[in-house]
mmCIF file with all atom_site columns, C-alpha atoms in Angstrom:
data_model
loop_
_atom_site.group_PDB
_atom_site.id
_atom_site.type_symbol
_atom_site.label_atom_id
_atom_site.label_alt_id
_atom_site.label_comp_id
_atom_site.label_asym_id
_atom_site.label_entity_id
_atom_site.label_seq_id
_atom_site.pdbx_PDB_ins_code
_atom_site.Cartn_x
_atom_site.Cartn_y
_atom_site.Cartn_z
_atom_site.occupancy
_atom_site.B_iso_or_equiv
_atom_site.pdbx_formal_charge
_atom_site.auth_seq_id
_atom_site.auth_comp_id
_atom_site.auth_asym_id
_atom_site.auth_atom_id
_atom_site.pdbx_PDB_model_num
ATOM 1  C CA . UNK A 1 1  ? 0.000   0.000   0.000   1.00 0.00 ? 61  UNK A CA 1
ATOM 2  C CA . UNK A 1 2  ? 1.151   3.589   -0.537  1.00 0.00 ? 62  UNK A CA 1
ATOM 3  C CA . UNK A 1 3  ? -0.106  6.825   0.981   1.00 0.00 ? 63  UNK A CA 1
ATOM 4  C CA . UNK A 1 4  ? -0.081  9.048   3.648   1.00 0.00 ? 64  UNK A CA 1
ATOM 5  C CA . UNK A 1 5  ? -0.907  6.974   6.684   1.00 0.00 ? 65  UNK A CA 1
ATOM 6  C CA . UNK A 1 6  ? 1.925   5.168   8.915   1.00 0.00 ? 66  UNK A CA 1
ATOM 7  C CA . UNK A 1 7  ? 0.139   2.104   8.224   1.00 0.00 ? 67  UNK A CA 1
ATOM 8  C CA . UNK A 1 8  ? 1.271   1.983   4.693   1.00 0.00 ? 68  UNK A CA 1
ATOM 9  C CA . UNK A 1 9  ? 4.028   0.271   3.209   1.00 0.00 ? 69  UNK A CA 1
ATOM 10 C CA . UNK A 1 10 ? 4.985   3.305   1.515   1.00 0.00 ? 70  UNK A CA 1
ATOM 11 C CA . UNK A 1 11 ? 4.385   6.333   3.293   1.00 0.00 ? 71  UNK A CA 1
ATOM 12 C CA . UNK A 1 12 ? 5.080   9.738   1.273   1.00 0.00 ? 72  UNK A CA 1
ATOM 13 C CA . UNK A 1 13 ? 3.784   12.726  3.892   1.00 0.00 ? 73  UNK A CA 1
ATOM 14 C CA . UNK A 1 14 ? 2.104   14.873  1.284   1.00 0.00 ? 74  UNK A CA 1
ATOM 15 C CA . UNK A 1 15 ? -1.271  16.714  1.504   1.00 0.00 ? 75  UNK A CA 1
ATOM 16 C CA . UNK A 1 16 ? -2.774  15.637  -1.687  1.00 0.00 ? 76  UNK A CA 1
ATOM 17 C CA . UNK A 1 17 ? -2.088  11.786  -0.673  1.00 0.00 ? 77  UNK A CA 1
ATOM 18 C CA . UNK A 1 18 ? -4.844  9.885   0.332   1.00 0.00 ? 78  UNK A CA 1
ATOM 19 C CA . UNK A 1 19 ? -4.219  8.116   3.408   1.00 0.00 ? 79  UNK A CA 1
ATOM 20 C CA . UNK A 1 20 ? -4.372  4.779   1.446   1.00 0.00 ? 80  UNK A CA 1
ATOM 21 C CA . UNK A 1 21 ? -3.650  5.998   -2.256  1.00 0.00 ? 81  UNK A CA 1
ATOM 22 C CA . UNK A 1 22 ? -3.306  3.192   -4.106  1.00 0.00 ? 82  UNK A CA 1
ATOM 23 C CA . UNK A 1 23 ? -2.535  -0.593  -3.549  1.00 0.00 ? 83  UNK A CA 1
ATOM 24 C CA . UNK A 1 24 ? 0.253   -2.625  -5.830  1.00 0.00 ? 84  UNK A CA 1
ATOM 25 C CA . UNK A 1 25 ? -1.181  -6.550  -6.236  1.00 0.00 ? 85  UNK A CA 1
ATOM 26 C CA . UNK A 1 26 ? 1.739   -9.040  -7.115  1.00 0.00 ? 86  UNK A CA 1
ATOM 27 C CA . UNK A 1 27 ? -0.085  -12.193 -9.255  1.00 0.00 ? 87  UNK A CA 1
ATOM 28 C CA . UNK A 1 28 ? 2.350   -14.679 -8.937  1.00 0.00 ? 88  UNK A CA 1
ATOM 29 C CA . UNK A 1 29 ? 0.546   -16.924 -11.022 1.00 0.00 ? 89  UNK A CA 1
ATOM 30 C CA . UNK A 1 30 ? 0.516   -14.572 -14.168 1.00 0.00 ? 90  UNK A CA 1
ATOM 31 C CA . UNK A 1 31 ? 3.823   -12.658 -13.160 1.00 0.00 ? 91  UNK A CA 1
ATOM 32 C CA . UNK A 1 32 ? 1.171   -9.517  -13.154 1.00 0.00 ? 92  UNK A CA 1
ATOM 33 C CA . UNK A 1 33 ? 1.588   -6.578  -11.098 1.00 0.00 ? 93  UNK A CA 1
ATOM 34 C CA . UNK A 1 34 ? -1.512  -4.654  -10.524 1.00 0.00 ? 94  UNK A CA 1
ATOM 35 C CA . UNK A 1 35 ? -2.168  -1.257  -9.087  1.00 0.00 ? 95  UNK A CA 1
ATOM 36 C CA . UNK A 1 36 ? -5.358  -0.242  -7.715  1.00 0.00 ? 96  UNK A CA 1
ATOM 37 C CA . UNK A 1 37 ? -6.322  3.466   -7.008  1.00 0.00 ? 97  UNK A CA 1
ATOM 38 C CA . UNK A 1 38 ? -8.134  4.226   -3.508  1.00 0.00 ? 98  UNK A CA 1
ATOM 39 C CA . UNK A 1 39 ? -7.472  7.862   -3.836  1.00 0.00 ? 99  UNK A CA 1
ATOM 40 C CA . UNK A 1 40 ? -9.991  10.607  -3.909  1.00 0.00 ? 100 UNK A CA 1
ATOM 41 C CA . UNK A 1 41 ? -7.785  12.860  -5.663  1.00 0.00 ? 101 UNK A CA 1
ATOM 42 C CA . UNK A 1 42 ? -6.248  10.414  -8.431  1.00 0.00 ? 102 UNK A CA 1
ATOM 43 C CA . UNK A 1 43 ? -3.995  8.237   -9.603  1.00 0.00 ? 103 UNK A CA 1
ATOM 44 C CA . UNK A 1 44 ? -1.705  8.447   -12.726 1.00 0.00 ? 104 UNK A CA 1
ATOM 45 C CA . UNK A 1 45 ? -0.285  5.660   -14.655 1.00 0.00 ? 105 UNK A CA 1
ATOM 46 C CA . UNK A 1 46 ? 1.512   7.343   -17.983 1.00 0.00 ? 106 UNK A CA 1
ATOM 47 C CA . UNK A 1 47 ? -0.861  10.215  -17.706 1.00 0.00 ? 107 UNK A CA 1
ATOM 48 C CA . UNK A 1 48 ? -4.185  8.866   -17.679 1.00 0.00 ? 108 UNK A CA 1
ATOM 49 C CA . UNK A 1 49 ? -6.082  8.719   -14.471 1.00 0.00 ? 109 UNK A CA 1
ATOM 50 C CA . UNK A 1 50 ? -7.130  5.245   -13.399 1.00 0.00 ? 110 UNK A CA 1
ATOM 51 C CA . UNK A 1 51 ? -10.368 4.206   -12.586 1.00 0.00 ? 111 UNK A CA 1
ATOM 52 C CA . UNK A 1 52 ? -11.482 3.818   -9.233  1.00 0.00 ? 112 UNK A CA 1
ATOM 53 C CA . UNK A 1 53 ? -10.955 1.086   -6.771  1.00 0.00 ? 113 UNK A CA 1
ATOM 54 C CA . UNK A 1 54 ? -14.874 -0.499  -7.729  1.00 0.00 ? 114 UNK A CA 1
ATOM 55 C CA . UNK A 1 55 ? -13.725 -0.701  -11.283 1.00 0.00 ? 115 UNK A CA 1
ATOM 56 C CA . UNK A 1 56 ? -11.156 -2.680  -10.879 1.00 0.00 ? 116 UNK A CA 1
ATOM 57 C CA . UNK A 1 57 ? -7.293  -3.136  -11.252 1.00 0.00 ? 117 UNK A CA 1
ATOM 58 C CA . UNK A 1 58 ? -4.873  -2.236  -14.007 1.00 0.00 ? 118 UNK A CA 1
ATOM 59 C CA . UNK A 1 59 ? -1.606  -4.111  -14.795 1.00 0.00 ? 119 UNK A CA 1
ATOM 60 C CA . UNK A 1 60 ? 1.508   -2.323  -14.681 1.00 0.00 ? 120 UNK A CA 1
ATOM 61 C CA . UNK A 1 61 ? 4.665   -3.121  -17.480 1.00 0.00 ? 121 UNK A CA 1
ATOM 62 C CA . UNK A 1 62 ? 8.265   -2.209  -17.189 1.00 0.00 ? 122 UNK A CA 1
ATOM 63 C CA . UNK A 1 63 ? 8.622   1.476   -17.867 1.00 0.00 ? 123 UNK A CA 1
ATOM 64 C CA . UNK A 1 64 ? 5.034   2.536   -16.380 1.00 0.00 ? 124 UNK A CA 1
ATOM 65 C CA . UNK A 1 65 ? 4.898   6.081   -15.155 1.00 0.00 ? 125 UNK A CA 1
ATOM 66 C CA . UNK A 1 66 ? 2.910   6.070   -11.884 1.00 0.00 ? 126 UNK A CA 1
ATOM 67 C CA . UNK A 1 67 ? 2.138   9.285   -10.759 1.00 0.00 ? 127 UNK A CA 1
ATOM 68 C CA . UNK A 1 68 ? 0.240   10.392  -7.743  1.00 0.00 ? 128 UNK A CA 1
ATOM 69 C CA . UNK A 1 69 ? -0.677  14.395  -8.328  1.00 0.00 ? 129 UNK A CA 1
ATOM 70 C CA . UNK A 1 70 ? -2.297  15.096  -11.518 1.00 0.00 ? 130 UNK A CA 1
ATOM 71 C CA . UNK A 1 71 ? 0.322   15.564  -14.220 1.00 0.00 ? 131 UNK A CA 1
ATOM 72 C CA . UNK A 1 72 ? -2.101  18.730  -16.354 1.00 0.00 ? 132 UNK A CA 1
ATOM 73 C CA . UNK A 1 73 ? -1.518  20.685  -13.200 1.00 0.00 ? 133 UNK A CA 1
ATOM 74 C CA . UNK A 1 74 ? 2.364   20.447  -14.467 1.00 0.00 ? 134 UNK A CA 1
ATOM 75 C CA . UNK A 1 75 ? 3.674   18.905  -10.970 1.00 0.00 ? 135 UNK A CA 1
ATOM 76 C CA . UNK A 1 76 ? 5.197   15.134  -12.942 1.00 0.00 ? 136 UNK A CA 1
ATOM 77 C CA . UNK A 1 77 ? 8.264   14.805  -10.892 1.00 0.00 ? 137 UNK A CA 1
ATOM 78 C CA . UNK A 1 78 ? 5.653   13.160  -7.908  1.00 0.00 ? 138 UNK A CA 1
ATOM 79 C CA . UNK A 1 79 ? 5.418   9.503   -8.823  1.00 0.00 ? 139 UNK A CA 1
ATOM 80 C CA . UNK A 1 80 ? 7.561   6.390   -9.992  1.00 0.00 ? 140 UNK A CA 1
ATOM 81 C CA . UNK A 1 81 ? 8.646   4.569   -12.856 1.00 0.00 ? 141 UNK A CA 1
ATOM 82 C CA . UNK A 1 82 ? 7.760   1.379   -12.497 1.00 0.00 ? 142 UNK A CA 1
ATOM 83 C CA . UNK A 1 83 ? 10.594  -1.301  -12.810 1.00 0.00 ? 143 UNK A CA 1
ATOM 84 C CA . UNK A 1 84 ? 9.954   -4.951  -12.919 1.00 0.00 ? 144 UNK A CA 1
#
């Protein structure tokens, strides 16, 4: 898990984190990671905003861009690139 609360596995202290953001899911069977977005304000992954947390998961591939602040408001440097 990632976001602001100590409880997290990842804890970034920012205001526009979510105390749980978003949630990486490791499929072993598939070799998948997932990410799953519990934020209210958004989650990024190569600029699009992912859908929320009822719609389901989205896989993640080498090179991903996973951002957690909206990347039109010009702030990109706030995420991850995701290596697997």
């Amino acid at each position: 898990t990632i976001g602001k609360d100590r409880q997290n596995d990842l804890v970034i202290a920012d205001q526009i984190l979510s105390r749980q953001h978003c949630v990486l899911q490791l499929d072993p069977e598939r070799g998948a990671v997932y990410v799953v977005d519990y934020s209210t304000n958004g989650t990024f992954l190569n600029g699009i905003r992912l859908p929320s947390k009822n719609l389901g998961k989205v896989l993640l591939s080498h090179g991903d861009e996973l951002l957690f602040k909206d990347p039109a408001t010009g702030v990109t440097e706030f995420g991850y690139v995701v290596n697997l």
